[in-house]
PDB file of C-alpha atoms in Angstrom:
ATOM      1  CA  UNK A 818       2.948  -1.209  -4.241  1.00 69.00           C
ATOM      2  CA  UNK A 819       0.976  -0.125  -1.217  1.00 80.00           C
ATOM      3  CA  UNK A 820      -0.912  -2.504   1.038  1.00 90.00           C
ATOM      4  CA  UNK A 821      -2.585  -2.542   4.424  1.00 94.00           C
ATOM      5  CA  UNK A 822      -3.572  -5.820   6.049  1.00 96.00           C
ATOM      6  CA  UNK A 823      -6.204  -6.182   8.732  1.00 97.00           C
ATOM      7  CA  UNK A 824      -8.476  -9.104   9.696  1.00 97.00           C
ATOM      8  CA  UNK A 825     -11.758  -9.211   7.804  1.00 95.00           C
ATOM      9  CA  UNK A 826     -13.895 -10.074  10.835  1.00 97.00           C
ATOM     10  CA  UNK A 827     -13.633 -10.138  14.626  1.00 97.00           C
ATOM     11  CA  UNK A 828     -16.267 -11.280  17.105  1.00 97.00           C
ATOM     12  CA  UNK A 829     -16.278 -10.397  20.797  1.00 97.00           C
ATOM     13  CA  UNK A 830     -18.624 -10.366  23.767  1.00 97.00           C
ATOM     14  CA  UNK A 831     -20.172  -7.282  25.292  1.00 97.00           C
ATOM     15  CA  UNK A 832     -17.964  -5.912  28.061  1.00 97.00           C
ATOM     16  CA  UNK A 833     -14.822  -7.585  26.721  1.00 97.00           C
ATOM     17  CA  UNK A 834     -11.682  -6.096  25.163  1.00 97.00           C
ATOM     18  CA  UNK A 835     -10.834  -6.538  21.492  1.00 98.00           C
ATOM     19  CA  UNK A 836      -7.718  -5.672  19.487  1.00 98.00           C
ATOM     20  CA  UNK A 837      -7.766  -5.058  15.732  1.00 98.00           C
ATOM     21  CA  UNK A 838      -4.345  -5.282  14.113  1.00 98.00           C
ATOM     22  CA  UNK A 839      -3.076  -3.535  11.034  1.00 98.00           C
ATOM     23  CA  UNK A 840       0.179  -4.057   9.162  1.00 97.00           C
ATOM     24  CA  UNK A 841       1.142  -1.791   6.317  1.00 96.00           C
ATOM     25  CA  UNK A 842       3.559  -1.522   3.455  1.00 94.00           C
ATOM     26  CA  UNK A 843       3.512   1.854   1.740  1.00 88.00           C
ATOM     27  CA  UNK A 844       5.918   3.985  -0.262  1.00 86.00           C
ATOM     28  CA  UNK A 845       5.611   6.812   2.262  1.00 87.00           C
ATOM     29  CA  UNK A 846       4.481   6.958   5.863  1.00 92.00           C
ATOM     30  CA  UNK A 847       3.512   9.928   7.979  1.00 93.00           C
ATOM     31  CA  UNK A 848       1.042   8.306  10.364  1.00 94.00           C
ATOM     32  CA  UNK A 849      -1.710   5.742  10.969  1.00 96.00           C
ATOM     33  CA  UNK A 850      -5.385   6.615  11.419  1.00 96.00           C
ATOM     34  CA  UNK A 851      -8.414   4.579  12.469  1.00 97.00           C
ATOM     35  CA  UNK A 852     -11.989   5.137  11.317  1.00 97.00           C
ATOM     36  CA  UNK A 853     -15.295   3.591  12.347  1.00 98.00           C
ATOM     37  CA  UNK A 854     -18.162   3.006   9.947  1.00 97.00           C
ATOM     38  CA  UNK A 855     -21.616   1.740  10.847  1.00 97.00           C
ATOM     39  CA  UNK A 856     -23.692   0.009   8.160  1.00 94.00           C
ATOM     40  CA  UNK A 857     -25.156   2.571   5.787  1.00 92.00           C
ATOM     41  CA  UNK A 858     -23.186   5.396   7.352  1.00 95.00           C
ATOM     42  CA  UNK A 859     -20.089   7.419   6.616  1.00 96.00           C
ATOM     43  CA  UNK A 860     -16.658   6.732   8.119  1.00 97.00           C
ATOM     44  CA  UNK A 861     -15.889   8.720  11.258  1.00 97.00           C
ATOM     45  CA  UNK A 862     -12.428   9.479  12.588  1.00 95.00           C
ATOM     46  CA  UNK A 863     -11.268   7.731  15.778  1.00 96.00           C
ATOM     47  CA  UNK A 864      -7.548   8.369  16.162  1.00 95.00           C
ATOM     48  CA  UNK A 865      -4.224   9.217  14.536  1.00 94.00           C
ATOM     49  CA  UNK A 866      -0.722   8.087  15.526  1.00 95.00           C
ATOM     50  CA  UNK A 867       2.239   9.841  13.974  1.00 94.00           C
ATOM     51  CA  UNK A 868       4.766   8.634  16.556  1.00 95.00           C
ATOM     52  CA  UNK A 869       5.401   5.273  18.190  1.00 97.00           C
ATOM     53  CA  UNK A 870       3.370   4.474  21.264  1.00 97.00           C
ATOM     54  CA  UNK A 871      -0.120   4.337  22.639  1.00 97.00           C
ATOM     55  CA  UNK A 872      -2.775   7.035  22.288  1.00 93.00           C
ATOM     56  CA  UNK A 873      -5.853   6.745  24.501  1.00 94.00           C
ATOM     57  CA  UNK A 874      -9.239   8.333  23.902  1.00 89.00           C
ATOM     58  CA  UNK A 875     -11.874   7.084  26.294  1.00 92.00           C
ATOM     59  CA  UNK A 876     -12.622   3.397  25.669  1.00 96.00           C
ATOM     60  CA  UNK A 877     -10.522   3.393  22.497  1.00 96.00           C
ATOM     61  CA  UNK A 878      -6.726   3.266  22.288  1.00 97.00           C
ATOM     62  CA  UNK A 879      -4.460   3.115  19.276  1.00 98.00           C
ATOM     63  CA  UNK A 880      -0.884   1.920  19.075  1.00 98.00           C
ATOM     64  CA  UNK A 881       1.851   2.370  16.493  1.00 98.00           C
ATOM     65  CA  UNK A 882       5.246   0.768  15.934  1.00 98.00           C
ATOM     66  CA  UNK A 883       6.893   2.380  12.924  1.00 96.00           C
ATOM     67  CA  UNK A 884       9.853  -0.018  12.975  1.00 95.00           C
ATOM     68  CA  UNK A 885       7.452  -2.986  12.679  1.00 96.00           C
ATOM     69  CA  UNK A 886       5.065  -1.243  10.237  1.00 96.00           C
ATOM     70  CA  UNK A 887       2.322  -2.272  12.640  1.00 96.00           C
ATOM     71  CA  UNK A 888      -0.465  -0.742  14.611  1.00 98.00           C
ATOM     72  CA  UNK A 889      -3.598  -1.747  16.445  1.00 98.00           C
ATOM     73  CA  UNK A 890      -6.865  -0.378  17.718  1.00 98.00           C
ATOM     74  CA  UNK A 891      -7.925  -1.495  21.182  1.00 98.00           C
ATOM     75  CA  UNK A 892     -11.557  -1.268  22.200  1.00 97.00           C
ATOM     76  CA  UNK A 893     -12.374  -1.751  25.876  1.00 97.00           C
ATOM     77  CA  UNK A 894     -15.668  -2.351  27.684  1.00 97.00           C
ATOM     78  CA  UNK A 895     -17.294  -3.329  24.410  1.00 97.00           C
ATOM     79  CA  UNK A 896     -20.843  -2.198  23.834  1.00 97.00           C
ATOM     80  CA  UNK A 897     -23.373  -3.382  21.271  1.00 97.00           C
ATOM     81  CA  UNK A 898     -23.113  -0.008  19.515  1.00 97.00           C
ATOM     82  CA  UNK A 899     -19.436  -0.770  18.783  1.00 98.00           C
ATOM     83  CA  UNK A 900     -20.564  -3.314  16.170  1.00 98.00           C
ATOM     84  CA  UNK A 901     -19.274  -1.688  12.998  1.00 97.00           C
ATOM     85  CA  UNK A 902     -16.445  -1.800  10.485  1.00 97.00           C
ATOM     86  CA  UNK A 903     -13.074  -0.402  11.481  1.00 98.00           C
ATOM     87  CA  UNK A 904     -10.524   0.832   8.954  1.00 97.00           C
ATOM     88  CA  UNK A 905      -6.864   1.533   9.411  1.00 97.00           C
ATOM     89  CA  UNK A 906      -5.466   4.149   7.068  1.00 96.00           C
ATOM     90  CA  UNK A 907      -1.959   5.349   6.291  1.00 94.00           C
ATOM     91  CA  UNK A 908      -1.131   8.968   5.594  1.00 92.00           C
ATOM     92  CA  UNK A 909       1.192   8.168   2.711  1.00 87.00           C
ATOM     93  CA  UNK A 910       2.364  11.587   1.577  1.00 81.00           C
ATOM     94  CA  UNK A 911       1.087  15.130   1.961  1.00 80.00           C
ATOM     95  CA  UNK A 912      -2.451  14.505   3.226  1.00 81.00           C
ATOM     96  CA  UNK A 913      -3.124  11.588   0.879  1.00 85.00           C
ATOM     97  CA  UNK A 914      -4.525   8.634   2.816  1.00 89.00           C
ATOM     98  CA  UNK A 915      -4.632   4.951   1.849  1.00 91.00           C
ATOM     99  CA  UNK A 916      -7.267   2.804   3.582  1.00 94.00           C
ATOM    100  CA  UNK A 917      -7.265  -0.870   4.485  1.00 94.00           C
ATOM    101  CA  UNK A 918     -10.149  -3.138   3.486  1.00 94.00           C
ATOM    102  CA  UNK A 919     -11.686  -2.921   6.954  1.00 96.00           C
ATOM    103  CA  UNK A 920     -12.444  -5.223   9.871  1.00 97.00           C
ATOM    104  CA  UNK A 921     -16.040  -6.016  10.658  1.00 97.00           C
ATOM    105  CA  UNK A 922     -16.552  -6.207  14.430  1.00 98.00           C
ATOM    106  CA  UNK A 923     -19.492  -8.179  15.775  1.00 97.00           C
ATOM    107  CA  UNK A 924     -20.314  -7.620  19.448  1.00 97.00           C
ATOM    108  CA  UNK A 925     -22.446 -10.351  21.003  1.00 96.00           C
ATOM    109  CA  UNK A 926     -24.582 -10.057  24.126  1.00 93.00           C
TER     110      UNK A 926
ATOM    111  CA  UNK B1081     -22.739  24.228  11.955  1.00 79.00           C
ATOM    112  CA  UNK B1082     -20.094  23.367   9.378  1.00 80.00           C
ATOM    113  CA  UNK B1083     -20.824  20.310   7.297  1.00 93.00           C
ATOM    114  CA  UNK B1084     -20.030  18.363   4.159  1.00 96.00           C
ATOM    115  CA  UNK B1085     -22.849  17.384   1.821  1.00 97.00           C
ATOM    116  CA  UNK B1086     -23.124  15.219  -1.267  1.00 98.00           C
ATOM    117  CA  UNK B1087     -25.732  15.137  -3.983  1.00 97.00           C
ATOM    118  CA  UNK B1088     -27.488  13.229  -5.261  1.00 97.00           C
ATOM    119  CA  UNK B1089     -27.663  10.569  -2.523  1.00 97.00           C
ATOM    120  CA  UNK B1090     -28.781   7.948  -5.013  1.00 97.00           C
ATOM    121  CA  UNK B1091     -28.325   7.882  -8.781  1.00 97.00           C
ATOM    122  CA  UNK B1092     -29.133   5.341 -11.457  1.00 98.00           C
ATOM    123  CA  UNK B1093     -27.653   5.929 -14.896  1.00 97.00           C
ATOM    124  CA  UNK B1094     -26.898   4.074 -18.092  1.00 97.00           C
ATOM    125  CA  UNK B1095     -23.594   2.930 -19.504  1.00 98.00           C
ATOM    126  CA  UNK B1096     -21.895   5.616 -21.546  1.00 97.00           C
ATOM    127  CA  UNK B1097     -23.606   8.616 -19.939  1.00 97.00           C
ATOM    128  CA  UNK B1098     -21.682  11.411 -18.256  1.00 98.00           C
ATOM    129  CA  UNK B1099     -22.440  11.728 -14.557  1.00 98.00           C
ATOM    130  CA  UNK B1100     -21.382  14.403 -12.067  1.00 98.00           C
ATOM    131  CA  UNK B1101     -21.490  13.902  -8.322  1.00 98.00           C
ATOM    132  CA  UNK B1102     -21.437  17.015  -6.177  1.00 98.00           C
ATOM    133  CA  UNK B1103     -19.539  17.583  -2.942  1.00 98.00           C
ATOM    134  CA  UNK B1104     -19.831  20.777  -0.905  1.00 98.00           C
ATOM    135  CA  UNK B1105     -18.147  21.567   2.411  1.00 97.00           C
ATOM    136  CA  UNK B1106     -18.528  24.549   4.690  1.00 95.00           C
ATOM    137  CA  UNK B1107     -15.534  23.736   6.892  1.00 91.00           C
ATOM    138  CA  UNK B1108     -13.314  25.980   4.755  1.00 93.00           C
ATOM    139  CA  UNK B1109     -10.903  23.052   4.464  1.00 94.00           C
ATOM    140  CA  UNK B1110      -8.139  23.192   1.877  1.00 93.00           C
ATOM    141  CA  UNK B1111      -7.992  19.421   1.357  1.00 94.00           C
ATOM    142  CA  UNK B1112     -10.757  17.478  -0.351  1.00 96.00           C
ATOM    143  CA  UNK B1113     -10.909  13.825  -1.396  1.00 96.00           C
ATOM    144  CA  UNK B1114     -13.075  11.445  -3.378  1.00 97.00           C
ATOM    145  CA  UNK B1115     -13.240   7.742  -2.516  1.00 97.00           C
ATOM    146  CA  UNK B1116     -15.202   4.796  -3.781  1.00 97.00           C
ATOM    147  CA  UNK B1117     -16.221   1.970  -1.499  1.00 97.00           C
ATOM    148  CA  UNK B1118     -16.842  -1.560  -2.702  1.00 94.00           C
ATOM    149  CA  UNK B1119     -17.239  -4.754  -0.711  1.00 83.00           C
ATOM    150  CA  UNK B1120     -13.857  -6.227   0.140  1.00 76.00           C
ATOM    151  CA  UNK B1121     -11.898  -3.169  -0.959  1.00 79.00           C
ATOM    152  CA  UNK B1122     -12.490  -0.644   1.746  1.00 88.00           C
ATOM    153  CA  UNK B1123     -12.154   2.960   0.599  1.00 94.00           C
ATOM    154  CA  UNK B1124     -10.094   3.603  -2.500  1.00 94.00           C
ATOM    155  CA  UNK B1125      -8.854   7.084  -3.327  1.00 94.00           C
ATOM    156  CA  UNK B1126      -9.987   8.411  -6.711  1.00 96.00           C
ATOM    157  CA  UNK B1127      -8.810  12.045  -6.784  1.00 96.00           C
ATOM    158  CA  UNK B1128      -7.800  14.654  -4.244  1.00 95.00           C
ATOM    159  CA  UNK B1129      -7.154  18.373  -4.059  1.00 96.00           C
ATOM    160  CA  UNK B1130      -5.058  20.514  -1.724  1.00 93.00           C
ATOM    161  CA  UNK B1131      -6.586  23.813  -2.795  1.00 94.00           C
ATOM    162  CA  UNK B1132      -8.208  25.851  -5.535  1.00 96.00           C
ATOM    163  CA  UNK B1133      -7.046  24.786  -9.013  1.00 96.00           C
ATOM    164  CA  UNK B1134      -5.049  21.881  -7.531  1.00 96.00           C
ATOM    165  CA  UNK B1135      -6.056  18.287  -8.407  1.00 97.00           C
ATOM    166  CA  UNK B1136      -4.198  14.986  -8.094  1.00 95.00           C
ATOM    167  CA  UNK B1137      -4.825  11.409  -9.158  1.00 94.00           C
ATOM    168  CA  UNK B1138      -5.382   8.715  -6.562  1.00 92.00           C
ATOM    169  CA  UNK B1139      -5.234   4.921  -6.763  1.00 90.00           C
ATOM    170  CA  UNK B1140      -8.217   4.417  -9.078  1.00 94.00           C
ATOM    171  CA  UNK B1141      -8.519   7.609 -11.151  1.00 96.00           C
ATOM    172  CA  UNK B1142      -9.129   6.104 -14.625  1.00 97.00           C
ATOM    173  CA  UNK B1143     -12.530   7.162 -15.961  1.00 97.00           C
ATOM    174  CA  UNK B1144     -12.945   9.963 -13.404  1.00 98.00           C
ATOM    175  CA  UNK B1145     -12.091  13.652 -13.336  1.00 98.00           C
ATOM    176  CA  UNK B1146     -12.371  16.505 -10.840  1.00 98.00           C
ATOM    177  CA  UNK B1147     -11.986  20.259 -10.883  1.00 97.00           C
ATOM    178  CA  UNK B1148     -11.569  22.708  -7.998  1.00 97.00           C
ATOM    179  CA  UNK B1149     -12.747  26.219  -8.823  1.00 97.00           C
ATOM    180  CA  UNK B1150     -13.401  27.275  -5.225  1.00 97.00           C
ATOM    181  CA  UNK B1151     -12.636  26.096  -1.700  1.00 97.00           C
ATOM    182  CA  UNK B1152     -16.087  24.655  -0.979  1.00 97.00           C
ATOM    183  CA  UNK B1153     -16.713  22.346  -3.956  1.00 98.00           C
ATOM    184  CA  UNK B1154     -15.037  19.351  -5.579  1.00 98.00           C
ATOM    185  CA  UNK B1155     -17.375  17.779  -8.158  1.00 98.00           C
ATOM    186  CA  UNK B1156     -16.520  14.297  -9.442  1.00 98.00           C
ATOM    187  CA  UNK B1157     -17.297  13.540 -13.100  1.00 98.00           C
ATOM    188  CA  UNK B1158     -17.570  10.132 -14.706  1.00 97.00           C
ATOM    189  CA  UNK B1159     -16.919  10.928 -18.358  1.00 95.00           C
ATOM    190  CA  UNK B1160     -18.563   7.777 -19.746  1.00 97.00           C
ATOM    191  CA  UNK B1161     -20.103   5.679 -17.014  1.00 97.00           C
ATOM    192  CA  UNK B1162     -19.281   1.955 -16.942  1.00 98.00           C
ATOM    193  CA  UNK B1163     -20.906  -0.849 -14.947  1.00 97.00           C
ATOM    194  CA  UNK B1164     -17.609  -1.270 -13.074  1.00 96.00           C
ATOM    195  CA  UNK B1165     -18.190   2.200 -11.613  1.00 97.00           C
ATOM    196  CA  UNK B1166     -21.271   1.057  -9.725  1.00 97.00           C
ATOM    197  CA  UNK B1167     -20.271   1.839  -6.166  1.00 97.00           C
ATOM    198  CA  UNK B1168     -20.786   4.046  -3.138  1.00 97.00           C
ATOM    199  CA  UNK B1169     -18.859   7.306  -3.455  1.00 98.00           C
ATOM    200  CA  UNK B1170     -17.682   9.304  -0.452  1.00 98.00           C
ATOM    201  CA  UNK B1171     -16.326  12.799  -0.427  1.00 98.00           C
ATOM    202  CA  UNK B1172     -14.159  13.973   2.474  1.00 97.00           C
ATOM    203  CA  UNK B1173     -12.338  17.094   3.565  1.00 96.00           C
ATOM    204  CA  UNK B1174      -9.591  17.897   6.038  1.00 93.00           C
ATOM    205  CA  UNK B1175      -7.511  20.726   7.388  1.00 88.00           C
ATOM    206  CA  UNK B1176      -3.814  20.814   6.714  1.00 79.00           C
ATOM    207  CA  UNK B1177      -3.015  19.859  10.298  1.00 76.00           C
ATOM    208  CA  UNK B1178      -1.125  17.225  12.218  1.00 73.00           C
ATOM    209  CA  UNK B1179      -4.255  15.283  13.200  1.00 76.00           C
ATOM    210  CA  UNK B1180      -5.010  14.202   9.620  1.00 82.00           C
ATOM    211  CA  UNK B1181      -8.690  13.905  10.540  1.00 91.00           C
ATOM    212  CA  UNK B1182     -10.922  13.635   7.500  1.00 94.00           C
ATOM    213  CA  UNK B1183     -14.623  14.530   7.656  1.00 95.00           C
ATOM    214  CA  UNK B1184     -16.787  12.429   5.364  1.00 97.00           C
ATOM    215  CA  UNK B1185     -19.982  13.263   3.549  1.00 97.00           C
ATOM    216  CA  UNK B1186     -22.995  10.911   3.691  1.00 97.00           C
ATOM    217  CA  UNK B1187     -22.123   9.179   0.411  1.00 97.00           C
ATOM    218  CA  UNK B1188     -23.715   8.751  -3.007  1.00 98.00           C
ATOM    219  CA  UNK B1189     -24.868   5.338  -4.149  1.00 97.00           C
ATOM    220  CA  UNK B1190     -24.364   5.144  -7.921  1.00 98.00           C
ATOM    221  CA  UNK B1191     -25.723   2.352 -10.073  1.00 97.00           C
ATOM    222  CA  UNK B1192     -24.670   2.087 -13.721  1.00 97.00           C
ATOM    223  CA  UNK B1193     -26.931  -0.171 -15.793  1.00 96.00           C
TER     224      UNK B1193
END
């Protein structure tokens, strides 16, 4: 089977740093993506890691360890607008992508 | 500007009816995908296509079909709608590139009564 595990909810304070973890078990693995989705909106792409290590894009960073089947999304200098759901997703073969159930991030003032 | 659109945005239908959801992209992407999103399940892949006349089954393909007659469109058909197919449906497209970035449409909220 194929499964991705991520926490269902995370709460953090404005200005803080938060890490959302994702562990995966899939029949194929080409890379790990992260998407953001605000309520009522469509998912939007944040990052993609094909190789081990840290990728940084502004306030967001994403990490991958293929040997541990593990990755995380790091959000720094949290802002209220970062309140949203965050999905990890595995590129499992070709361009087929399997999504996790999502982590709802609440940012408090 | 290039975009991906879905229609209708909202649809209410009855059990047993055939329903077709449209997806149209002007990115000229080869890859197109259909997902459904339900609370607690994230996005689940229904069908996907890597090009004209190519279609493949995803995780939850039973009761759904797609066809790809051109690059821009991938309509999703529910042959005989069931209440279990009440959901939000997202279409997405991507290039065949190393970034694996998918661009999502705005979604269609389907209710089957």
